[in-house]
mmCIF file of C-alpha atoms in Angstrom:
data_model
loop_
_atom_site.group_PDB
_atom_site.id
_atom_site.type_symbol
_atom_site.label_atom_id
_atom_site.label_comp_id
_atom_site.label_asym_id
_atom_site.label_seq_id
_atom_site.Cartn_x
_atom_site.Cartn_y
_atom_site.Cartn_z
ATOM 1 C CA MET A 88 4.696 2.865 38.215
ATOM 2 C CA ASN A 89 2.086 5.417 39.402
ATOM 3 C CA THR A 90 -1.043 6.242 38.212
ATOM 4 C CA GLY A 91 -0.683 8.756 35.545
ATOM 5 C CA LYS A 92 1.591 6.290 33.869
ATOM 6 C CA LYS A 93 -0.907 3.397 34.050
ATOM 7 C CA ARG A 94 -3.714 5.008 33.481
ATOM 8 C CA THR A 95 -1.710 6.372 29.927
ATOM 9 C CA ARG A 96 -0.935 2.991 29.056
ATOM 10 C CA HIS A 97 -4.211 1.880 29.458
ATOM 11 C CA THR A 98 -5.763 3.940 27.687
ATOM 12 C CA ARG A 99 -3.135 3.443 24.482
ATOM 13 C CA LEU A 100 -4.143 0.151 25.206
ATOM 14 C CA LEU A 101 -7.404 0.843 25.099
ATOM 15 C CA ARG A 102 -7.513 2.760 21.888
ATOM 16 C CA GLN A 103 -5.501 -0.088 20.065
ATOM 17 C CA ASP A 104 -7.468 -2.522 20.550
ATOM 18 C CA ARG A 105 -10.129 -0.528 19.057
ATOM 19 C CA LEU A 106 -8.657 0.002 15.926
ATOM 20 C CA GLN A 107 -7.875 -3.486 15.858
ATOM 21 C CA ARG A 108 -10.574 -4.839 15.460
ATOM 22 C CA ALA A 109 -12.175 -1.985 14.004
ATOM 23 C CA PHE A 110 -9.543 -3.172 10.699
ATOM 24 C CA VAL A 111 -10.400 -6.499 11.695
ATOM 25 C CA ALA A 112 -14.391 -5.612 11.417
ATOM 26 C CA VAL A 113 -14.072 -3.787 7.909
ATOM 27 C CA ALA A 114 -11.472 -6.517 6.322
ATOM 28 C CA GLN A 115 -14.400 -9.111 7.124
ATOM 29 C CA ALA A 116 -17.204 -7.273 5.860
ATOM 30 C CA VAL A 117 -15.468 -6.425 2.382
ATOM 31 C CA SER A 118 -14.697 -9.544 1.914
ATOM 32 C CA GLN A 119 -18.345 -11.350 1.663
ATOM 33 C CA THR A 120 -18.849 -10.127 -1.682
ATOM 34 C CA LEU A 121 -17.681 -9.716 -5.115
ATOM 35 C CA ASP A 122 -20.771 -8.032 -6.490
ATOM 36 C CA LEU A 123 -19.008 -3.765 -6.190
ATOM 37 C CA GLN A 124 -22.675 -2.645 -5.409
ATOM 38 C CA LYS A 125 -23.059 -4.790 -2.167
ATOM 39 C CA LEU A 126 -18.909 -4.243 -1.767
ATOM 40 C CA LEU A 127 -19.161 -1.000 -1.568
ATOM 41 C CA ASP A 128 -22.544 -0.411 0.472
ATOM 42 C CA ILE A 129 -20.868 -3.152 3.359
ATOM 43 C CA ALA A 130 -17.679 -1.363 3.346
ATOM 44 C CA LEU A 131 -19.271 2.467 3.736
ATOM 45 C CA ALA A 132 -21.686 0.997 6.170
ATOM 46 C CA LYS A 133 -19.375 -0.673 8.420
ATOM 47 C CA VAL A 134 -16.857 2.330 8.309
ATOM 48 C CA LEU A 135 -18.902 4.489 9.477
ATOM 49 C CA GLU A 136 -20.230 2.441 11.944
ATOM 50 C CA VAL A 137 -16.198 2.079 13.321
ATOM 51 C CA MET A 138 -15.713 5.570 12.837
ATOM 52 C CA ASP A 139 -18.864 6.234 14.489
ATOM 53 C CA LEU A 140 -20.022 8.973 11.710
ATOM 54 C CA ASP A 141 -23.092 9.313 10.496
ATOM 55 C CA LYS A 142 -22.980 9.843 6.792
ATOM 56 C CA GLY A 143 -20.672 8.674 3.720
ATOM 57 C CA VAL A 144 -20.249 8.975 0.039
ATOM 58 C CA ILE A 145 -17.865 7.012 -2.241
ATOM 59 C CA TYR A 146 -16.702 8.422 -5.607
ATOM 60 C CA LEU A 147 -14.985 5.611 -7.880
ATOM 61 C CA ILE A 148 -13.037 7.244 -11.125
ATOM 62 C CA ASP A 149 -14.062 7.005 -14.652
ATOM 63 C CA ALA A 150 -10.757 7.959 -15.949
ATOM 64 C CA GLU A 151 -12.603 7.440 -19.966
ATOM 65 C CA ALA A 152 -14.844 9.991 -18.871
ATOM 66 C CA SER A 153 -12.888 11.787 -16.771
ATOM 67 C CA GLN A 154 -15.517 12.170 -14.272
ATOM 68 C CA ILE A 155 -15.831 11.410 -10.902
ATOM 69 C CA VAL A 156 -18.915 9.258 -10.025
ATOM 70 C CA LEU A 157 -21.199 8.223 -6.612
ATOM 71 C CA LYS A 158 -20.992 4.970 -6.299
ATOM 72 C CA ALA A 159 -22.507 4.421 -3.068
ATOM 73 C CA HIS A 160 -23.815 7.045 -0.449
ATOM 74 C CA THR A 161 -25.507 6.776 3.150
ATOM 75 C CA GLY A 162 -27.165 9.315 4.510
ATOM 76 C CA VAL A 163 -26.821 12.245 2.250
ATOM 77 C CA SER A 164 -29.353 14.880 0.726
ATOM 78 C CA GLU A 165 -31.765 13.300 -2.495
ATOM 79 C CA GLU A 166 -30.336 17.614 -3.932
ATOM 80 C CA PHE A 167 -26.565 15.827 -3.614
ATOM 81 C CA VAL A 168 -26.893 12.926 -5.327
ATOM 82 C CA GLY A 169 -29.230 14.733 -8.207
ATOM 83 C CA ALA A 170 -26.325 17.411 -8.227
ATOM 84 C CA MET A 171 -23.203 15.551 -7.471
ATOM 85 C CA GLY A 172 -23.901 11.974 -8.819
ATOM 86 C CA ARG A 173 -21.067 13.040 -11.315
ATOM 87 C CA MET A 174 -18.616 15.624 -11.353
ATOM 88 C CA LYS A 175 -15.920 16.262 -13.825
ATOM 89 C CA VAL A 176 -12.377 15.931 -13.051
ATOM 90 C CA VAL A 177 -10.362 19.528 -13.063
ATOM 91 C CA GLU A 178 -7.582 17.427 -14.802
ATOM 92 C CA ALA A 179 -8.155 14.353 -17.298
ATOM 93 C CA ASP A 180 -4.690 13.296 -16.899
ATOM 94 C CA ILE A 181 -5.244 10.790 -14.699
ATOM 95 C CA GLU A 182 -2.285 8.342 -15.239
ATOM 96 C CA ARG A 183 -0.241 11.231 -13.721
ATOM 97 C CA TRP A 184 -2.302 11.644 -10.143
ATOM 98 C CA GLN A 185 -0.833 7.950 -10.286
ATOM 99 C CA GLU A 186 2.645 8.433 -10.298
ATOM 100 C CA GLN A 187 2.043 11.015 -7.919
ATOM 101 C CA ARG A 188 0.844 8.917 -5.514
ATOM 102 C CA GLU A 189 -0.955 10.781 -2.092
ATOM 103 C CA PRO A 190 -2.618 9.200 0.780
ATOM 104 C CA ALA A 191 -4.211 11.969 1.718
ATOM 105 C CA PHE A 192 -4.831 13.084 -2.280
ATOM 106 C CA GLY A 193 -8.967 13.941 -1.749
ATOM 107 C CA LEU A 194 -12.277 15.989 -3.691
ATOM 108 C CA GLU A 195 -10.782 19.605 -3.808
ATOM 109 C CA ARG A 196 -7.983 18.001 -5.670
ATOM 110 C CA MET A 197 -10.593 16.192 -8.416
ATOM 111 C CA VAL A 198 -12.958 19.118 -9.610
ATOM 112 C CA ASP A 199 -12.371 22.817 -9.866
ATOM 113 C CA GLN A 200 -13.703 25.391 -7.101
ATOM 114 C CA THR A 201 -17.053 26.152 -8.346
ATOM 115 C CA THR A 202 -17.954 22.489 -7.557
ATOM 116 C CA LEU A 203 -16.093 22.683 -3.981
ATOM 117 C CA ALA A 204 -18.255 25.180 -3.410
ATOM 118 C CA GLU A 205 -21.368 23.876 -4.117
ATOM 119 C CA VAL A 206 -20.699 20.392 -2.319
ATOM 120 C CA ARG A 207 -19.563 22.342 0.551
ATOM 121 C CA GLY A 208 -23.106 24.289 0.290
ATOM 122 C CA ILE A 209 -25.345 21.406 0.176
ATOM 123 C CA ILE A 210 -23.119 19.234 2.995
ATOM 124 C CA GLU A 211 -23.539 22.114 5.154
ATOM 125 C CA ARG A 212 -27.448 22.365 4.549
ATOM 126 C CA GLY A 213 -27.301 18.673 5.307
ATOM 127 C CA GLY A 214 -25.839 20.002 8.821
ATOM 128 C CA VAL A 215 -22.715 18.941 8.570
ATOM 129 C CA GLN A 216 -20.664 20.056 10.740
ATOM 130 C CA SER A 217 -17.546 17.848 10.946
ATOM 131 C CA PHE A 218 -15.729 15.766 7.827
ATOM 132 C CA VAL A 219 -13.102 13.891 6.606
ATOM 133 C CA GLY A 220 -11.971 11.261 4.032
ATOM 134 C CA THR A 221 -9.560 9.253 2.090
ATOM 135 C CA SER A 222 -8.452 7.853 -1.138
ATOM 136 C CA LEU A 223 -8.914 4.368 -2.146
ATOM 137 C CA TRP A 224 -5.650 3.445 -3.420
ATOM 138 C CA SER A 225 -4.430 -0.343 -4.932
ATOM 139 C CA LYS A 226 -1.450 -1.084 -6.668
ATOM 140 C CA GLU A 227 -0.981 2.613 -7.150
ATOM 141 C CA MET A 228 -4.062 3.535 -8.541
ATOM 142 C CA LEU A 229 -5.543 5.855 -7.797
ATOM 143 C CA ARG A 230 -9.456 4.181 -7.637
ATOM 144 C CA GLY A 231 -11.750 6.490 -6.011
ATOM 145 C CA VAL A 232 -12.421 8.766 -2.745
ATOM 146 C CA MET A 233 -14.329 8.271 0.377
ATOM 147 C CA VAL A 234 -15.712 11.210 2.115
ATOM 148 C CA LEU A 235 -17.318 10.793 5.416
ATOM 149 C CA GLY A 236 -19.403 12.923 7.967
ATOM 150 C CA SER A 237 -20.226 14.174 11.277
ATOM 151 C CA LEU A 238 -23.560 16.398 12.442
ATOM 152 C CA SER A 239 -21.770 17.207 15.572
ATOM 153 C CA LYS A 240 -17.949 19.402 16.063
ATOM 154 C CA ARG A 241 -15.177 16.562 16.123
ATOM 155 C CA ARG A 242 -11.557 16.193 16.001
ATOM 156 C CA PHE A 243 -10.076 13.371 14.043
ATOM 157 C CA SER A 244 -6.691 12.160 16.083
ATOM 158 C CA PRO A 245 -3.998 10.943 14.627
ATOM 159 C CA ASP A 246 -4.721 7.043 14.954
ATOM 160 C CA GLU A 247 -7.961 7.803 13.758
ATOM 161 C CA LEU A 248 -7.070 9.377 10.619
ATOM 162 C CA ASP A 249 -4.216 6.382 9.964
ATOM 163 C CA LEU A 250 -6.644 3.701 10.397
ATOM 164 C CA LEU A 251 -9.382 5.345 7.749
ATOM 165 C CA ASP A 252 -5.872 5.244 6.038
ATOM 166 C CA ALA A 253 -5.995 0.964 6.585
ATOM 167 C CA MET A 254 -9.816 0.811 5.750
ATOM 168 C CA GLY A 255 -9.596 2.808 2.643
ATOM 169 C CA ASN A 256 -6.762 0.507 1.285
ATOM 170 C CA GLN A 257 -8.392 -2.945 1.889
ATOM 171 C CA ILE A 258 -11.917 -0.772 0.448
ATOM 172 C CA ALA A 259 -9.616 -0.131 -2.848
ATOM 173 C CA VAL A 260 -8.234 -4.068 -3.137
ATOM 174 C CA ALA A 261 -11.595 -5.321 -2.427
ATOM 175 C CA ILE A 262 -12.950 -3.069 -5.336
ATOM 176 C CA GLU A 263 -9.857 -4.176 -7.431
ATOM 177 C CA ASN A 264 -11.285 -7.400 -7.070
ATOM 178 C CA ALA A 265 -14.427 -6.885 -7.658
ATOM 179 C CA GLU A 266 -14.165 -5.167 -10.881
ATOM 180 C CA LEU A 267 -12.213 -7.695 -12.205
ATOM 181 C CA PHE A 268 -14.119 -10.330 -11.510
ATOM 182 C CA GLU A 269 -17.285 -8.790 -12.724
ATOM 183 C CA GLN A 270 -15.489 -8.412 -15.921
ATOM 184 C CA THR A 271 -13.926 -11.596 -15.999
ATOM 185 C CA ARG A 272 -17.348 -12.625 -15.815
ATOM 186 C CA ALA A 273 -19.114 -10.309 -18.493
ATOM 187 C CA ARG A 274 -16.873 -11.255 -21.139
ATOM 188 C CA ALA A 275 -17.241 -14.823 -19.682
ATOM 189 C CA GLU A 276 -21.081 -14.372 -20.235
ATOM 190 C CA GLU A 277 -19.929 -13.723 -23.937
ATOM 191 C CA LEU A 278 -17.853 -16.023 -24.662
ATOM 192 C CA LYS A 279 -19.733 -18.803 -22.913
ATOM 193 C CA ALA A 280 -19.895 -20.751 -25.524
ATOM 194 C CA SER A 281 -16.527 -21.995 -25.112
ATOM 195 C CA GLU A 282 -15.281 -22.728 -21.547
ATOM 196 C CA ALA A 283 -11.878 -22.812 -22.670
ATOM 197 C CA LYS A 284 -12.100 -19.081 -23.823
ATOM 198 C CA TYR A 285 -13.340 -18.301 -19.519
ATOM 199 C CA GLN A 286 -10.445 -20.333 -18.244
ATOM 200 C CA ARG A 287 -8.391 -17.655 -20.219
ATOM 201 C CA LEU A 288 -10.145 -15.235 -17.741
ATOM 202 C CA VAL A 289 -10.129 -16.268 -14.689
ATOM 203 C CA GLU A 290 -6.333 -16.391 -15.112
ATOM 204 C CA ASP A 291 -6.881 -12.018 -14.247
ATOM 205 C CA ILE A 292 -7.878 -12.251 -10.924
ATOM 206 C CA ASN A 293 -6.232 -11.832 -8.339
ATOM 207 C CA ASP A 294 -8.076 -14.507 -6.011
ATOM 208 C CA GLY A 295 -6.990 -17.906 -6.680
ATOM 209 C CA TYR A 296 -9.853 -19.993 -9.445
ATOM 210 C CA MET A 297 -10.254 -24.369 -9.093
ATOM 211 C CA VAL A 298 -12.831 -26.377 -10.414
ATOM 212 C CA VAL A 299 -13.368 -29.686 -8.925
ATOM 213 C CA ARG A 300 -15.539 -32.752 -9.423
ATOM 214 C CA GLY A 301 -15.377 -34.784 -6.364
ATOM 215 C CA ASN A 302 -11.924 -34.680 -5.196
ATOM 216 C CA GLN A 303 -9.939 -34.417 -8.163
ATOM 217 C CA VAL A 304 -9.219 -30.628 -10.247
ATOM 218 C CA LEU A 305 -10.503 -29.977 -13.437
ATOM 219 C CA PHE A 306 -8.645 -26.317 -13.813
ATOM 220 C CA ALA A 307 -6.570 -24.341 -11.793
ATOM 221 C CA ASN A 308 -5.504 -20.674 -12.364
ATOM 222 C CA LYS A 309 -1.646 -19.826 -11.935
ATOM 223 C CA ARG A 310 -2.922 -17.933 -8.774
ATOM 224 C CA VAL A 311 -3.279 -21.294 -7.352
ATOM 225 C CA ALA A 312 0.413 -22.411 -7.686
ATOM 226 C CA GLU A 313 0.920 -19.475 -6.344
ATOM 227 C CA PHE A 314 -0.234 -20.486 -3.261
ATOM 228 C CA LEU A 315 0.860 -23.903 -3.291
ATOM 229 C CA GLY A 316 4.763 -23.587 -4.993
ATOM 230 C CA THR A 317 3.235 -25.896 -7.243
ATOM 231 C CA PRO A 318 3.642 -26.294 -10.733
ATOM 232 C CA LEU A 319 0.006 -25.974 -12.576
ATOM 233 C CA ALA A 320 0.814 -29.582 -14.561
ATOM 234 C CA GLU A 321 1.132 -31.315 -11.068
ATOM 235 C CA ILE A 322 -2.194 -29.831 -9.458
ATOM 236 C CA ILE A 323 -4.297 -30.509 -12.355
ATOM 237 C CA GLY A 324 -5.861 -33.726 -12.654
ATOM 238 C CA GLY A 325 -4.483 -34.421 -9.042
ATOM 239 C CA SER A 326 -6.810 -34.095 -5.473
ATOM 240 C CA PHE A 327 -7.285 -31.153 -3.515
ATOM 241 C CA LEU A 328 -7.069 -33.166 -0.536
ATOM 242 C CA GLN A 329 -3.278 -33.947 -0.384
ATOM 243 C CA HIS A 330 -2.680 -30.180 -0.588
ATOM 244 C CA LEU A 331 -4.937 -29.247 2.748
ATOM 245 C CA THR A 332 -3.249 -29.368 6.458
ATOM 246 C CA PRO A 333 -5.165 -32.544 8.269
ATOM 247 C CA ASP A 334 -7.748 -30.549 9.905
ATOM 248 C CA SER A 335 -8.276 -28.496 6.879
ATOM 249 C CA ARG A 336 -8.386 -31.709 5.473
ATOM 250 C CA GLU A 337 -11.153 -34.028 7.653
ATOM 251 C CA LYS A 338 -13.351 -30.533 6.737
ATOM 252 C CA ALA A 339 -12.622 -30.493 2.307
ATOM 253 C CA ARG A 340 -13.861 -34.686 2.973
ATOM 254 C CA GLN A 341 -17.190 -33.960 4.801
ATOM 255 C CA ILE A 342 -18.105 -30.632 2.408
ATOM 256 C CA TYR A 343 -17.291 -34.058 -0.390
ATOM 257 C CA GLU A 344 -19.810 -36.227 1.233
ATOM 258 C CA ARG A 345 -22.022 -33.709 1.203
ATOM 259 C CA THR A 346 -21.600 -33.279 -2.272
ATOM 260 C CA ARG A 347 -21.727 -36.683 -2.813
ATOM 261 C CA ARG A 348 -25.522 -36.874 -1.221
ATOM 262 C CA ALA A 349 -26.568 -33.729 -3.732
ATOM 263 C CA GLU A 350 -26.291 -31.179 -0.648
ATOM 264 C CA PRO A 351 -24.325 -28.120 -1.558
ATOM 265 C CA PRO A 352 -21.645 -26.765 0.151
ATOM 266 C CA PRO A 353 -21.251 -24.081 2.543
ATOM 267 C CA GLU A 354 -21.189 -20.429 0.420
ATOM 268 C CA ILE A 355 -17.787 -20.305 2.552
ATOM 269 C CA GLU A 356 -15.558 -21.997 4.064
ATOM 270 C CA GLU A 357 -11.482 -21.145 5.839
ATOM 271 C CA PHE A 358 -9.016 -23.968 5.043
ATOM 272 C CA THR A 359 -5.227 -23.670 5.194
ATOM 273 C CA LEU A 360 -3.106 -25.009 2.565
ATOM 274 C CA GLN A 361 0.275 -27.208 2.422
ATOM 275 C CA ARG A 362 2.732 -25.371 0.470
ATOM 276 C CA GLU A 363 5.745 -27.702 -0.959
ATOM 277 C CA ASN A 364 7.951 -26.183 1.355
ATOM 278 C CA GLY A 365 6.011 -27.116 4.551
ATOM 279 C CA SER A 366 4.609 -23.642 5.406
ATOM 280 C CA SER A 367 0.687 -22.910 5.148
ATOM 281 C CA VAL A 368 -1.000 -20.117 3.843
ATOM 282 C CA PRO A 369 -4.888 -19.476 5.373
ATOM 283 C CA LEU A 370 -7.455 -18.966 2.535
ATOM 284 C CA GLU A 371 -11.126 -18.524 2.637
ATOM 285 C CA VAL A 372 -12.889 -20.266 -0.521
ATOM 286 C CA ARG A 373 -15.929 -19.724 -2.186
ATOM 287 C CA PHE A 374 -17.950 -22.999 -3.352
ATOM 288 C CA LYS A 375 -21.078 -22.135 -6.444
ATOM 289 C CA GLU A 376 -22.171 -25.292 -8.156
ATOM 290 C CA ILE A 377 -21.339 -25.094 -11.568
ATOM 291 C CA THR A 378 -20.983 -27.165 -15.538
ATOM 292 C CA TYR A 379 -18.243 -28.079 -16.321
ATOM 293 C CA GLU A 380 -17.902 -29.675 -19.592
ATOM 294 C CA GLY A 381 -21.280 -31.216 -19.215
ATOM 295 C CA GLU A 382 -20.802 -31.805 -16.097
ATOM 296 C CA ARG A 383 -22.113 -30.704 -12.308
ATOM 297 C CA ALA A 384 -18.912 -29.764 -11.158
ATOM 298 C CA TYR A 385 -17.561 -26.924 -8.259
ATOM 299 C CA SER A 386 -15.833 -23.754 -8.604
ATOM 300 C CA MET A 387 -13.742 -22.373 -5.968
ATOM 301 C CA LEU A 388 -12.705 -18.853 -5.052
ATOM 302 C CA LEU A 389 -9.608 -18.888 -3.200
ATOM 303 C CA ARG A 390 -8.396 -16.211 -1.397
ATOM 304 C CA ASP A 391 -5.638 -15.434 1.150
ATOM 305 C CA ILE A 392 -6.384 -14.290 4.270
ATOM 306 C CA THR A 393 -3.194 -14.371 6.001
ATOM 307 C CA GLU A 394 -3.376 -10.452 7.348
ATOM 308 C CA ARG A 395 -6.747 -10.888 8.093
ATOM 309 C CA LYS A 396 -5.768 -13.978 11.367
ATOM 310 C CA GLN A 397 -2.840 -11.835 11.805
ATOM 311 C CA ALA A 398 -4.677 -8.976 12.815
ATOM 312 C CA GLU A 399 -6.850 -10.666 14.759
ATOM 313 C CA GLU A 400 -4.382 -12.740 16.118
ATOM 314 C CA ARG A 401 -2.846 -9.436 17.779
ATOM 315 C CA TRP A 402 -6.494 -8.796 18.303
ATOM 316 C CA ARG A 403 -6.585 -11.607 20.473
ATOM 317 C CA LEU A 404 -3.242 -11.307 22.156
ATOM 318 C CA LEU A 405 -4.054 -7.753 23.119
ATOM 319 C CA SER A 406 -7.310 -9.188 24.503
ATOM 320 C CA ALA A 407 -5.694 -11.546 27.007
ATOM 321 C CA ALA A 408 -3.925 -8.873 28.258
ATOM 322 C CA ILE A 409 -6.313 -6.656 28.659
ATOM 323 C CA ASP A 410 -8.063 -10.342 30.179
ATOM 324 C CA ASN A 411 -5.359 -10.882 32.558
ATOM 325 C CA SER A 412 -4.443 -7.212 33.576
ATOM 326 C CA VAL A 413 -3.596 -7.245 37.752
ATOM 327 C CA ASP A 414 -5.106 -3.564 37.017
ATOM 328 C CA GLY A 415 -8.845 -2.920 36.830
ATOM 329 C CA ILE A 416 -10.121 -1.938 33.282
ATOM 330 C CA ALA A 417 -13.761 -1.039 32.195
ATOM 331 C CA MET A 418 -15.189 -0.003 28.722
ATOM 332 C CA GLY A 419 -18.805 1.796 28.279
ATOM 333 C CA ASN A 420 -20.641 2.739 25.971
ATOM 334 C CA PRO A 421 -22.409 6.654 24.983
ATOM 335 C CA GLU A 422 -25.438 5.422 26.685
ATOM 336 C CA GLY A 423 -23.407 4.660 30.600
ATOM 337 C CA MET A 424 -23.897 1.042 29.997
ATOM 338 C CA ILE A 425 -20.781 -1.238 31.470
ATOM 339 C CA THR A 426 -19.899 -3.391 27.970
ATOM 340 C CA TYR A 427 -16.648 -5.207 29.537
ATOM 341 C CA VAL A 428 -14.899 -5.483 32.798
ATOM 342 C CA ASN A 429 -11.657 -7.953 33.644
ATOM 343 C CA GLU A 430 -11.417 -9.682 36.448
ATOM 344 C CA ALA A 431 -9.528 -7.170 38.547
ATOM 345 C CA PHE A 432 -12.167 -4.370 38.299
ATOM 346 C CA ALA A 433 -14.519 -6.752 39.182
ATOM 347 C CA ARG A 434 -12.613 -7.759 42.125
ATOM 348 C CA MET A 435 -12.578 -4.078 43.126
ATOM 349 C CA PHE A 436 -15.953 -3.856 43.173
ATOM 350 C CA GLY A 437 -17.057 -6.787 45.215
ATOM 351 C CA TYR A 438 -19.217 -8.106 42.191
ATOM 352 C CA SER A 439 -18.465 -11.180 39.521
ATOM 353 C CA LYS A 440 -17.371 -9.648 35.145
ATOM 354 C CA GLU A 441 -21.440 -11.048 34.612
ATOM 355 C CA GLU A 442 -22.998 -8.721 37.566
ATOM 356 C CA LEU A 443 -21.069 -5.909 36.592
ATOM 357 C CA ILE A 444 -21.738 -6.038 32.378
ATOM 358 C CA GLY A 445 -25.117 -4.824 30.851
ATOM 359 C CA LYS A 446 -25.259 -2.592 34.299
ATOM 360 C CA GLU A 447 -25.055 1.377 34.242
ATOM 361 C CA ILE A 448 -21.636 3.164 35.385
ATOM 362 C CA SER A 449 -23.759 4.628 38.120
ATOM 363 C CA PHE A 450 -24.288 0.742 39.740
ATOM 364 C CA ILE A 451 -20.755 1.055 40.657
ATOM 365 C CA TYR A 452 -20.516 4.520 41.097
ATOM 366 C CA PRO A 453 -21.977 7.168 43.425
ATOM 367 C CA GLU A 454 -24.085 9.612 41.756
ATOM 368 C CA ASP A 455 -21.853 12.608 42.572
ATOM 369 C CA GLU A 456 -19.154 10.995 41.632
ATOM 370 C CA MET A 457 -20.530 10.529 38.325
ATOM 371 C CA PRO A 458 -19.701 14.227 36.525
ATOM 372 C CA LYS A 459 -15.983 13.252 37.420
ATOM 373 C CA LEU A 460 -15.926 10.586 35.071
ATOM 374 C CA GLU A 461 -17.695 13.036 31.688
#
């Protein structure tokens, strides 16, 4: 293979690696909380980080008021927040937008030209040279838009735009779950005199929900039955452990022993459920101590993380391919520091990987060769 083709292949591998890691990072970030405001703040910060951008905003749609509402922002001026906190949409018929789903649906389609000109004016006064956005879709519903900006001139590659759309979809699904969870919790507070009513509410959320005491399942919603491929009647009253793979079963036993000693369980843990048909599903489980039917119990919120695990595995395989490549591969940061080298690269220069990582690029390249690397 000639040098040009090798370089192209390496560039493609590195780009795929960066995009895959960015996607996984955002997926992990948005799974940290079901609090909507925290979720939006975390999501915006992580997207700005992985896209290497300076400013950003997230607007959500208030369909009843026919407005878009600023819900999260980073790096924008007080002038922007004050003037653009709420904007009237051009069309009140938001349902028609849902029917005409378009991935690139942005602010320019939502607000009138006068408002859009005002937005652009404030953005320019804030020093933004380039900006990009994506719409937030979940279950064929437009939930909002995310707009990001850079203080320098920048072109966004097709891969970056695809990544932004994928991250937007991840965020939209997380927003949906958080909104449903908040609605469930708010409604549950109004009806907390009746635990039976609360049980009906948790059927509305996309995640699995269980209540356990000791090892016994006291309540489970229909999503749990879907995870397991087992009728609810066979789950409620039975052992939670029997639905786990052996490794997860041992982990659950250790958590159970902690609760018996009145020690709190971990806030988040990962388990693998074993379905009746022999297949398995990886889950992220959030524990919370509650009072159920007058006694202490634990609620468990179960989220399917199959896609995240698959993405992590693809990244692991890609990393292994780079590590074991016969060609030398190195990565650096904008400050000129070496952040990664594979074994082949280290051998090329007669150093160990540990000796190179953290060094300036000038450590291995003569000063007169440095301009060629820029």
